[in-house]
PDB file of C-alpha atoms in Angstrom:
ATOM      1  CA  UNK A   1     -17.596   2.915  -4.718  1.00  0.00           C
ATOM      2  CA  UNK A   2     -16.726   0.941  -8.095  1.00  0.00           C
ATOM      3  CA  UNK A   3     -13.894  -1.134  -7.641  1.00  0.00           C
ATOM      4  CA  UNK A   4     -12.426  -0.594 -11.126  1.00  0.00           C
ATOM      5  CA  UNK A   5     -11.681   2.536 -13.079  1.00  0.00           C
ATOM      6  CA  UNK A   6     -11.541   2.904 -16.921  1.00  0.00           C
ATOM      7  CA  UNK A   7      -8.197   4.387 -18.542  1.00  0.00           C
ATOM      8  CA  UNK A   8     -10.391   7.563 -19.665  1.00  0.00           C
ATOM      9  CA  UNK A   9     -11.602   8.289 -16.004  1.00  0.00           C
ATOM     10  CA  UNK A  10      -8.002   7.612 -14.821  1.00  0.00           C
ATOM     11  CA  UNK A  11      -6.637  10.147 -17.141  1.00  0.00           C
ATOM     12  CA  UNK A  12      -9.144  12.682 -16.013  1.00  0.00           C
ATOM     13  CA  UNK A  13      -8.079  12.045 -12.438  1.00  0.00           C
ATOM     14  CA  UNK A  14      -4.246  12.469 -13.050  1.00  0.00           C
ATOM     15  CA  UNK A  15      -5.162  15.743 -14.721  1.00  0.00           C
ATOM     16  CA  UNK A  16      -7.072  17.090 -11.655  1.00  0.00           C
ATOM     17  CA  UNK A  17      -6.540  15.008  -8.314  1.00  0.00           C
ATOM     18  CA  UNK A  18      -4.057  12.305  -9.205  1.00  0.00           C
ATOM     19  CA  UNK A  19      -4.438   8.993  -7.037  1.00  0.00           C
ATOM     20  CA  UNK A  20      -1.344   6.944  -6.081  1.00  0.00           C
ATOM     21  CA  UNK A  21      -0.581   4.671  -8.911  1.00  0.00           C
ATOM     22  CA  UNK A  22       0.968   1.514  -8.306  1.00  0.00           C
ATOM     23  CA  UNK A  23       2.615  -0.794 -11.054  1.00  0.00           C
ATOM     24  CA  UNK A  24       2.152  -4.538 -10.203  1.00  0.00           C
ATOM     25  CA  UNK A  25       3.340  -6.158 -13.270  1.00  0.00           C
ATOM     26  CA  UNK A  26       3.901  -9.867 -12.739  1.00  0.00           C
ATOM     27  CA  UNK A  27       3.470 -13.388 -14.408  1.00  0.00           C
ATOM     28  CA  UNK A  28       3.666 -16.801 -13.344  1.00  0.00           C
ATOM     29  CA  UNK A  29       7.028 -18.168 -13.434  1.00  0.00           C
ATOM     30  CA  UNK A  30       6.030 -21.549 -15.342  1.00  0.00           C
ATOM     31  CA  UNK A  31       8.174 -20.511 -18.046  1.00  0.00           C
ATOM     32  CA  UNK A  32      10.945 -21.441 -16.053  1.00  0.00           C
ATOM     33  CA  UNK A  33      10.180 -25.253 -16.529  1.00  0.00           C
ATOM     34  CA  UNK A  34      10.716 -24.463 -20.313  1.00  0.00           C
ATOM     35  CA  UNK A  35      14.164 -22.950 -19.501  1.00  0.00           C
ATOM     36  CA  UNK A  36      12.931 -19.383 -20.142  1.00  0.00           C
ATOM     37  CA  UNK A  37      13.937 -16.740 -17.882  1.00  0.00           C
ATOM     38  CA  UNK A  38      11.289 -15.686 -15.518  1.00  0.00           C
ATOM     39  CA  UNK A  39       9.295 -12.390 -16.290  1.00  0.00           C
ATOM     40  CA  UNK A  40      10.988  -9.316 -14.832  1.00  0.00           C
ATOM     41  CA  UNK A  41       8.409  -6.990 -13.671  1.00  0.00           C
ATOM     42  CA  UNK A  42      10.722  -4.356 -12.652  1.00  0.00           C
ATOM     43  CA  UNK A  43      12.448  -4.156 -15.998  1.00  0.00           C
ATOM     44  CA  UNK A  44       9.035  -4.051 -17.664  1.00  0.00           C
ATOM     45  CA  UNK A  45       8.316  -1.079 -15.188  1.00  0.00           C
ATOM     46  CA  UNK A  46      11.552   0.583 -16.018  1.00  0.00           C
ATOM     47  CA  UNK A  47      10.955   0.310 -19.863  1.00  0.00           C
ATOM     48  CA  UNK A  48       7.869   2.446 -19.445  1.00  0.00           C
ATOM     49  CA  UNK A  49       5.014   2.857 -16.799  1.00  0.00           C
ATOM     50  CA  UNK A  50       2.202   5.397 -16.240  1.00  0.00           C
ATOM     51  CA  UNK A  51       3.261   8.845 -15.211  1.00  0.00           C
ATOM     52  CA  UNK A  52       3.920   8.824 -11.419  1.00  0.00           C
ATOM     53  CA  UNK A  53       3.421   5.206 -10.826  1.00  0.00           C
ATOM     54  CA  UNK A  54       5.853   3.150  -8.400  1.00  0.00           C
ATOM     55  CA  UNK A  55       6.509  -0.461  -8.892  1.00  0.00           C
ATOM     56  CA  UNK A  56       5.550  -2.973  -6.455  1.00  0.00           C
ATOM     57  CA  UNK A  57       7.058  -6.623  -6.295  1.00  0.00           C
ATOM     58  CA  UNK A  58       4.158  -9.001  -5.975  1.00  0.00           C
ATOM     59  CA  UNK A  59       6.514 -11.962  -4.779  1.00  0.00           C
ATOM     60  CA  UNK A  60       8.439  -9.917  -2.349  1.00  0.00           C
ATOM     61  CA  UNK A  61       5.984  -7.248  -1.007  1.00  0.00           C
ATOM     62  CA  UNK A  62       2.618  -8.807  -1.781  1.00  0.00           C
ATOM     63  CA  UNK A  63       3.399 -12.234  -0.499  1.00  0.00           C
ATOM     64  CA  UNK A  64       5.702 -14.102   1.804  1.00  0.00           C
ATOM     65  CA  UNK A  65       7.958 -16.882   0.719  1.00  0.00           C
ATOM     66  CA  UNK A  66       6.297 -19.993  -0.316  1.00  0.00           C
ATOM     67  CA  UNK A  67       5.933 -22.656   2.112  1.00  0.00           C
ATOM     68  CA  UNK A  68       3.094 -24.617   4.126  1.00  0.00           C
ATOM     69  CA  UNK A  69       0.616 -21.656   3.420  1.00  0.00           C
ATOM     70  CA  UNK A  70       1.141 -22.050  -0.239  1.00  0.00           C
ATOM     71  CA  UNK A  71       3.080 -20.371  -3.201  1.00  0.00           C
ATOM     72  CA  UNK A  72       1.914 -16.844  -2.326  1.00  0.00           C
ATOM     73  CA  UNK A  73       1.151 -16.620   1.353  1.00  0.00           C
ATOM     74  CA  UNK A  74      -0.212 -13.257   2.852  1.00  0.00           C
ATOM     75  CA  UNK A  75       2.819 -11.010   3.384  1.00  0.00           C
ATOM     76  CA  UNK A  76       4.321  -9.987   6.284  1.00  0.00           C
ATOM     77  CA  UNK A  77       2.171  -6.954   7.292  1.00  0.00           C
ATOM     78  CA  UNK A  78       5.424  -4.735   8.440  1.00  0.00           C
ATOM     79  CA  UNK A  79       6.917  -5.221   5.170  1.00  0.00           C
ATOM     80  CA  UNK A  80       3.576  -5.005   3.133  1.00  0.00           C
ATOM     81  CA  UNK A  81       2.861  -1.585   5.066  1.00  0.00           C
ATOM     82  CA  UNK A  82       6.449  -0.365   4.408  1.00  0.00           C
ATOM     83  CA  UNK A  83       6.105  -0.899   0.720  1.00  0.00           C
ATOM     84  CA  UNK A  84       2.768   0.707   0.472  1.00  0.00           C
ATOM     85  CA  UNK A  85       4.347   3.758   2.504  1.00  0.00           C
ATOM     86  CA  UNK A  86       7.154   3.755   0.170  1.00  0.00           C
ATOM     87  CA  UNK A  87       4.925   4.039  -2.699  1.00  0.00           C
ATOM     88  CA  UNK A  88       3.048   7.195  -1.262  1.00  0.00           C
ATOM     89  CA  UNK A  89       0.306   5.143   0.030  1.00  0.00           C
ATOM     90  CA  UNK A  90      -1.865   7.314   2.725  1.00  0.00           C
ATOM     91  CA  UNK A  91      -5.061   6.267   4.416  1.00  0.00           C
ATOM     92  CA  UNK A  92      -6.901   9.411   3.039  1.00  0.00           C
ATOM     93  CA  UNK A  93      -5.383   9.083  -0.651  1.00  0.00           C
ATOM     94  CA  UNK A  94      -6.935   7.152  -3.562  1.00  0.00           C
ATOM     95  CA  UNK A  95      -5.086   4.298  -4.936  1.00  0.00           C
ATOM     96  CA  UNK A  96      -5.125   2.812  -8.377  1.00  0.00           C
ATOM     97  CA  UNK A  97      -3.464  -0.288  -9.309  1.00  0.00           C
ATOM     98  CA  UNK A  98      -2.639  -1.716 -12.673  1.00  0.00           C
ATOM     99  CA  UNK A  99      -0.483  -4.413 -14.089  1.00  0.00           C
ATOM    100  CA  UNK A 100       0.222  -5.676 -17.614  1.00  0.00           C
ATOM    101  CA  UNK A 101      -3.423  -6.328 -18.497  1.00  0.00           C
ATOM    102  CA  UNK A 102      -4.153  -9.722 -17.108  1.00  0.00           C
ATOM    103  CA  UNK A 103      -5.433  -8.113 -13.772  1.00  0.00           C
ATOM    104  CA  UNK A 104      -4.360 -10.737 -11.514  1.00  0.00           C
ATOM    105  CA  UNK A 105      -1.547  -9.024  -9.832  1.00  0.00           C
ATOM    106  CA  UNK A 106      -3.453  -5.809  -9.795  1.00  0.00           C
ATOM    107  CA  UNK A 107      -6.160  -7.378  -8.063  1.00  0.00           C
ATOM    108  CA  UNK A 108      -4.057  -8.911  -5.501  1.00  0.00           C
ATOM    109  CA  UNK A 109      -2.907  -5.634  -4.527  1.00  0.00           C
ATOM    110  CA  UNK A 110      -6.147  -4.306  -4.544  1.00  0.00           C
ATOM    111  CA  UNK A 111      -7.553  -7.101  -2.346  1.00  0.00           C
ATOM    112  CA  UNK A 112      -4.756  -6.563   0.214  1.00  0.00           C
ATOM    113  CA  UNK A 113      -5.138  -2.949   0.660  1.00  0.00           C
ATOM    114  CA  UNK A 114      -8.866  -3.324   1.180  1.00  0.00           C
ATOM    115  CA  UNK A 115      -8.370  -6.145   3.624  1.00  0.00           C
ATOM    116  CA  UNK A 116      -6.022  -4.169   5.709  1.00  0.00           C
ATOM    117  CA  UNK A 117      -8.137  -1.135   5.929  1.00  0.00           C
ATOM    118  CA  UNK A 118      -7.752   1.273   3.021  1.00  0.00           C
ATOM    119  CA  UNK A 119     -11.009   2.884   2.146  1.00  0.00           C
ATOM    120  CA  UNK A 120     -10.384   4.022  -1.669  1.00  0.00           C
ATOM    121  CA  UNK A 121      -8.528   1.449  -3.886  1.00  0.00           C
ATOM    122  CA  UNK A 122      -9.484   0.648  -7.593  1.00  0.00           C
ATOM    123  CA  UNK A 123      -7.769  -1.333 -10.370  1.00  0.00           C
ATOM    124  CA  UNK A 124      -7.419  -0.005 -13.790  1.00  0.00           C
ATOM    125  CA  UNK A 125      -9.687  -1.999 -16.073  1.00  0.00           C
ATOM    126  CA  UNK A 126      -7.706  -3.913 -18.708  1.00  0.00           C
ATOM    127  CA  UNK A 127      -4.356  -2.839 -17.194  1.00  0.00           C
ATOM    128  CA  UNK A 128      -1.618  -1.251 -19.138  1.00  0.00           C
ATOM    129  CA  UNK A 129      -2.914  -2.041 -22.623  1.00  0.00           C
ATOM    130  CA  UNK A 130      -6.025   0.151 -22.268  1.00  0.00           C
ATOM    131  CA  UNK A 131      -3.956   3.035 -21.409  1.00  0.00           C
ATOM    132  CA  UNK A 132      -3.537   5.403 -24.551  1.00  0.00           C
ATOM    133  CA  UNK A 133      -1.511   8.232 -22.779  1.00  0.00           C
ATOM    134  CA  UNK A 134       1.934   8.802 -22.704  1.00  0.00           C
ATOM    135  CA  UNK A 135       4.411   6.671 -20.610  1.00  0.00           C
ATOM    136  CA  UNK A 136       7.433   7.581 -18.603  1.00  0.00           C
ATOM    137  CA  UNK A 137      10.833   5.793 -17.708  1.00  0.00           C
ATOM    138  CA  UNK A 138      11.967   8.027 -14.763  1.00  0.00           C
ATOM    139  CA  UNK A 139      11.373   6.545 -11.351  1.00  0.00           C
ATOM    140  CA  UNK A 140       9.410   8.648  -8.944  1.00  0.00           C
ATOM    141  CA  UNK A 141      10.244   9.327  -5.481  1.00  0.00           C
ATOM    142  CA  UNK A 142       6.812   9.969  -3.748  1.00  0.00           C
ATOM    143  CA  UNK A 143       6.368  11.684  -0.394  1.00  0.00           C
ATOM    144  CA  UNK A 144       6.228   8.655   2.389  1.00  0.00           C
ATOM    145  CA  UNK A 145       2.789   7.717   2.749  1.00  0.00           C
ATOM    146  CA  UNK A 146       0.995   7.110   6.163  1.00  0.00           C
ATOM    147  CA  UNK A 147      -0.896   4.040   5.665  1.00  0.00           C
ATOM    148  CA  UNK A 148      -0.806   1.275   8.396  1.00  0.00           C
ATOM    149  CA  UNK A 149      -2.334  -2.091   7.413  1.00  0.00           C
ATOM    150  CA  UNK A 150      -5.053  -3.259   9.778  1.00  0.00           C
ATOM    151  CA  UNK A 151      -6.324  -6.514   8.654  1.00  0.00           C
ATOM    152  CA  UNK A 152     -10.074  -6.956   8.825  1.00  0.00           C
ATOM    153  CA  UNK A 153     -12.099  -9.490  10.769  1.00  0.00           C
ATOM    154  CA  UNK A 154     -13.547 -11.218   7.542  1.00  0.00           C
ATOM    155  CA  UNK A 155     -12.858 -11.633   4.023  1.00  0.00           C
ATOM    156  CA  UNK A 156     -10.081 -14.013   4.428  1.00  0.00           C
ATOM    157  CA  UNK A 157     -10.580 -17.864   4.549  1.00  0.00           C
ATOM    158  CA  UNK A 158      -8.101 -20.762   5.696  1.00  0.00           C
ATOM    159  CA  UNK A 159      -8.374 -24.311   4.413  1.00  0.00           C
ATOM    160  CA  UNK A 160     -10.972 -25.462   7.033  1.00  0.00           C
ATOM    161  CA  UNK A 161     -13.206 -22.453   6.460  1.00  0.00           C
ATOM    162  CA  UNK A 162     -12.986 -22.966   2.632  1.00  0.00           C
ATOM    163  CA  UNK A 163     -13.849 -26.815   3.070  1.00  0.00           C
ATOM    164  CA  UNK A 164     -16.926 -25.797   5.178  1.00  0.00           C
ATOM    165  CA  UNK A 165     -18.031 -22.961   2.669  1.00  0.00           C
ATOM    166  CA  UNK A 166     -17.927 -25.447  -0.077  1.00  0.00           C
ATOM    167  CA  UNK A 167     -20.720 -27.420   1.789  1.00  0.00           C
ATOM    168  CA  UNK A 168     -22.595 -24.266   3.134  1.00  0.00           C
ATOM    169  CA  UNK A 169     -22.314 -21.508   0.492  1.00  0.00           C
ATOM    170  CA  UNK A 170     -20.524 -21.214  -2.852  1.00  0.00           C
ATOM    171  CA  UNK A 171     -16.798 -21.678  -3.134  1.00  0.00           C
ATOM    172  CA  UNK A 172     -15.501 -20.894  -6.531  1.00  0.00           C
ATOM    173  CA  UNK A 173     -12.489 -22.282  -8.261  1.00  0.00           C
ATOM    174  CA  UNK A 174     -11.027 -19.581 -10.409  1.00  0.00           C
ATOM    175  CA  UNK A 175      -8.499 -21.921 -12.041  1.00  0.00           C
ATOM    176  CA  UNK A 176      -8.853 -23.050 -15.880  1.00  0.00           C
ATOM    177  CA  UNK A 177     -11.145 -25.869 -16.266  1.00  0.00           C
ATOM    178  CA  UNK A 178      -8.877 -28.646 -16.873  1.00  0.00           C
ATOM    179  CA  UNK A 179      -7.073 -28.135 -13.851  1.00  0.00           C
ATOM    180  CA  UNK A 180     -10.235 -28.059 -11.807  1.00  0.00           C
ATOM    181  CA  UNK A 181     -11.168 -31.446 -13.244  1.00  0.00           C
ATOM    182  CA  UNK A 182      -7.786 -32.749 -12.611  1.00  0.00           C
ATOM    183  CA  UNK A 183      -6.991 -33.421 -16.085  1.00  0.00           C
ATOM    184  CA  UNK A 184      -3.471 -31.671 -15.817  1.00  0.00           C
ATOM    185  CA  UNK A 185      -1.639 -29.802 -13.037  1.00  0.00           C
ATOM    186  CA  UNK A 186       1.312 -27.830 -14.290  1.00  0.00           C
ATOM    187  CA  UNK A 187       2.302 -26.477 -10.940  1.00  0.00           C
ATOM    188  CA  UNK A 188       1.118 -28.270  -7.759  1.00  0.00           C
ATOM    189  CA  UNK A 189       1.506 -31.462  -6.539  1.00  0.00           C
ATOM    190  CA  UNK A 190      -1.930 -33.110  -6.919  1.00  0.00           C
ATOM    191  CA  UNK A 191      -4.639 -32.540  -9.665  1.00  0.00           C
ATOM    192  CA  UNK A 192      -8.097 -31.896  -8.921  1.00  0.00           C
ATOM    193  CA  UNK A 193     -10.359 -29.501  -6.727  1.00  0.00           C
ATOM    194  CA  UNK A 194     -11.745 -28.935  -3.107  1.00  0.00           C
ATOM    195  CA  UNK A 195     -14.776 -31.275  -2.664  1.00  0.00           C
ATOM    196  CA  UNK A 196     -18.095 -29.234  -3.342  1.00  0.00           C
ATOM    197  CA  UNK A 197     -16.231 -26.292  -5.053  1.00  0.00           C
ATOM    198  CA  UNK A 198     -17.576 -25.092  -8.415  1.00  0.00           C
ATOM    199  CA  UNK A 199     -15.594 -24.201 -11.492  1.00  0.00           C
ATOM    200  CA  UNK A 200     -15.581 -20.501 -12.242  1.00  0.00           C
ATOM    201  CA  UNK A 201     -12.441 -19.732 -14.534  1.00  0.00           C
ATOM    202  CA  UNK A 202     -11.607 -16.075 -13.957  1.00  0.00           C
ATOM    203  CA  UNK A 203     -10.825 -15.863 -17.588  1.00  0.00           C
ATOM    204  CA  UNK A 204     -14.335 -15.810 -18.084  1.00  0.00           C
ATOM    205  CA  UNK A 205     -15.098 -12.418 -16.264  1.00  0.00           C
ATOM    206  CA  UNK A 206     -13.592 -10.438 -18.933  1.00  0.00           C
ATOM    207  CA  UNK A 207     -14.067  -9.749 -22.815  1.00  0.00           C
ATOM    208  CA  UNK A 208     -11.783  -9.826 -25.386  1.00  0.00           C
ATOM    209  CA  UNK A 209     -10.287  -6.526 -24.766  1.00  0.00           C
ATOM    210  CA  UNK A 210      -9.298  -7.803 -21.275  1.00  0.00           C
ATOM    211  CA  UNK A 211     -11.769  -5.703 -19.428  1.00  0.00           C
ATOM    212  CA  UNK A 212     -14.392  -6.662 -17.185  1.00  0.00           C
ATOM    213  CA  UNK A 213     -17.882  -7.699 -18.315  1.00  0.00           C
ATOM    214  CA  UNK A 214     -20.696  -5.234 -17.631  1.00  0.00           C
ATOM    215  CA  UNK A 215     -21.936  -5.667 -13.865  1.00  0.00           C
ATOM    216  CA  UNK A 216     -25.250  -7.137 -15.114  1.00  0.00           C
ATOM    217  CA  UNK A 217     -23.313  -9.654 -17.065  1.00  0.00           C
ATOM    218  CA  UNK A 218     -21.145 -10.527 -14.308  1.00  0.00           C
ATOM    219  CA  UNK A 219     -24.197 -10.952 -11.814  1.00  0.00           C
ATOM    220  CA  UNK A 220     -25.584 -13.453 -14.345  1.00  0.00           C
ATOM    221  CA  UNK A 221     -22.583 -15.183 -14.817  1.00  0.00           C
ATOM    222  CA  UNK A 222     -22.352 -15.942 -10.910  1.00  0.00           C
ATOM    223  CA  UNK A 223     -25.922 -16.379 -10.848  1.00  0.00           C
ATOM    224  CA  UNK A 224     -25.765 -19.458 -13.082  1.00  0.00           C
ATOM    225  CA  UNK A 225     -22.872 -20.855 -10.865  1.00  0.00           C
ATOM    226  CA  UNK A 226     -25.343 -21.053  -7.862  1.00  0.00           C
ATOM    227  CA  UNK A 227     -24.690 -17.394  -6.249  1.00  0.00           C
ATOM    228  CA  UNK A 228     -27.777 -16.075  -4.940  1.00  0.00           C
ATOM    229  CA  UNK A 229     -28.847 -12.965  -3.085  1.00  0.00           C
ATOM    230  CA  UNK A 230     -27.546 -13.435   0.469  1.00  0.00           C
ATOM    231  CA  UNK A 231     -25.064 -16.253  -0.581  1.00  0.00           C
ATOM    232  CA  UNK A 232     -21.773 -16.257   1.247  1.00  0.00           C
ATOM    233  CA  UNK A 233     -19.275 -16.668  -1.464  1.00  0.00           C
ATOM    234  CA  UNK A 234     -15.527 -17.569  -1.198  1.00  0.00           C
ATOM    235  CA  UNK A 235     -12.880 -18.021  -3.952  1.00  0.00           C
ATOM    236  CA  UNK A 236      -9.686 -19.883  -4.540  1.00  0.00           C
ATOM    237  CA  UNK A 237      -7.360 -20.356  -7.279  1.00  0.00           C
ATOM    238  CA  UNK A 238      -3.521 -21.881  -7.580  1.00  0.00           C
ATOM    239  CA  UNK A 239      -2.169 -19.481  -5.093  1.00  0.00           C
ATOM    240  CA  UNK A 240      -4.380 -16.607  -4.269  1.00  0.00           C
ATOM    241  CA  UNK A 241      -3.447 -14.412  -7.060  1.00  0.00           C
ATOM    242  CA  UNK A 242      -6.057 -14.962  -9.903  1.00  0.00           C
ATOM    243  CA  UNK A 243      -8.765 -15.732  -7.187  1.00  0.00           C
ATOM    244  CA  UNK A 244      -8.328 -12.215  -6.137  1.00  0.00           C
ATOM    245  CA  UNK A 245      -9.194 -11.100  -9.677  1.00  0.00           C
ATOM    246  CA  UNK A 246     -12.341 -13.048  -9.209  1.00  0.00           C
ATOM    247  CA  UNK A 247     -13.140 -11.461  -5.960  1.00  0.00           C
ATOM    248  CA  UNK A 248     -12.515  -8.186  -7.708  1.00  0.00           C
ATOM    249  CA  UNK A 249     -15.093  -9.317 -10.377  1.00  0.00           C
ATOM    250  CA  UNK A 250     -17.490 -10.199  -7.850  1.00  0.00           C
ATOM    251  CA  UNK A 251     -17.371  -7.004  -6.116  1.00  0.00           C
ATOM    252  CA  UNK A 252     -17.930  -5.216  -9.486  1.00  0.00           C
ATOM    253  CA  UNK A 253     -21.055  -7.152  -9.647  1.00  0.00           C
ATOM    254  CA  UNK A 254     -22.081  -5.966  -6.095  1.00  0.00           C
ATOM    255  CA  UNK A 255     -21.192  -9.527  -4.625  1.00  0.00           C
ATOM    256  CA  UNK A 256     -19.160  -9.837  -1.563  1.00  0.00           C
ATOM    257  CA  UNK A 257     -16.867 -12.423  -1.465  1.00  0.00           C
ATOM    258  CA  UNK A 258     -13.996 -14.035   0.658  1.00  0.00           C
ATOM    259  CA  UNK A 259     -10.502 -15.020  -0.550  1.00  0.00           C
ATOM    260  CA  UNK A 260      -8.786 -18.360   0.304  1.00  0.00           C
ATOM    261  CA  UNK A 261      -5.231 -17.193   0.061  1.00  0.00           C
ATOM    262  CA  UNK A 262      -3.492 -20.271   0.501  1.00  0.00           C
ATOM    263  CA  UNK A 263      -5.875 -21.806  -2.453  1.00  0.00           C
ATOM    264  CA  UNK A 264      -4.898 -24.900  -4.250  1.00  0.00           C
ATOM    265  CA  UNK A 265      -1.272 -24.712  -3.721  1.00  0.00           C
ATOM    266  CA  UNK A 266      -1.870 -25.164   0.235  1.00  0.00           C
ATOM    267  CA  UNK A 267      -4.583 -27.537  -0.006  1.00  0.00           C
ATOM    268  CA  UNK A 268      -2.977 -29.979  -2.173  1.00  0.00           C
ATOM    269  CA  UNK A 269       0.371 -29.921  -0.160  1.00  0.00           C
ATOM    270  CA  UNK A 270      -1.413 -31.817   2.751  1.00  0.00           C
ATOM    271  CA  UNK A 271      -2.307 -35.552   1.312  1.00  0.00           C
ATOM    272  CA  UNK A 272      -4.844 -35.735   4.348  1.00  0.00           C
ATOM    273  CA  UNK A 273      -6.937 -33.258   2.576  1.00  0.00           C
ATOM    274  CA  UNK A 274      -9.649 -34.791   0.386  1.00  0.00           C
ATOM    275  CA  UNK A 275      -9.443 -34.156  -3.633  1.00  0.00           C
ATOM    276  CA  UNK A 276     -12.205 -34.178  -6.175  1.00  0.00           C
ATOM    277  CA  UNK A 277     -11.847 -34.592  -9.956  1.00  0.00           C
ATOM    278  CA  UNK A 278     -14.185 -34.187 -12.968  1.00  0.00           C
ATOM    279  CA  UNK A 279     -16.930 -31.999 -13.503  1.00  0.00           C
ATOM    280  CA  UNK A 280     -18.962 -32.790 -10.503  1.00  0.00           C
ATOM    281  CA  UNK A 281     -18.107 -30.437  -7.767  1.00  0.00           C
ATOM    282  CA  UNK A 282     -18.237 -33.347  -5.200  1.00  0.00           C
TER     283      UNK A 282
END
C-alpha cells in the first residue's frame, strides 16, 4: 500500500468512502527564541481545515514531555490511543494525516499509527497547500473509534541500536547539512552528528511544490547515500519528527527503515556519547 495519497485521490475518497482525517499542524518552537509567539496549531485548524478533519496535538498527543528521552519522546500509549479513538480512528478504518505542508508532523502521526499496528495510514502529499477543495471551520464530533495501539517489535531504534546501525548498516541524519557538520546548533546542547551517520537532509526528499519526489528518484537518492537492496536503514533527526518524514520517503521508495525517536536531542544530552563533526561520517 502506498504510504502517501494525492489531494485529487483524497477528494475522490471523501466523495465515496471517507477515511478518518487527522490534522496535525505543527512547527518547531524556535520562534520563541526570537521573542515571537509559538505556532498555534489548534488556532490554525479552527481557522479552516479539511472537511471532517480532527485536530491532533503533536506535542501533547504524539509525544511525551521533553526529558532524558529527547525533545519529543514516544507518547504515553494510553494517551495516544485515547487521542486516536477520540478522533474516530478504528483498526479497520483508513486514516489520512496532513499538516501545513512541511510533512514532518503528519509523518510523525503516520509512523506512530503504523508502529502501533494500524494497517491503513497515508499522508496527504504536499499537505494542506495541495488541497484545492473547500475548507470548513466547524469542529466535528466523530463516533468513538476502537483503535488500541500495540507497539511493533521492529521499526524503533534506541541510542545504542542507532550507534550499532551506523557501523553495520546505513544510519541517515535527516537534519540540515550545517547541523550535521556541526557548524551550527540552534536547539540542542552539542553540535555534530552520530559517528558513522550519513547526511541526508529530509528537505531533499521533496520538490519545489512540497510533494515527494517520484519513487524512482527517491530510490536513486537513497542509493547514492549508500542504501542497497537488503540494507538495514535507520533515520534520526533532532527529535524524531523530521526523521519520520524521511522514513515515509523511504517507504514511498519501497525501502523499510527504522526510526531513532530520541534522535540528536537525546544523543547529545549525554556527554559520554561520541560526536563527529564535518562532512566525514566518522
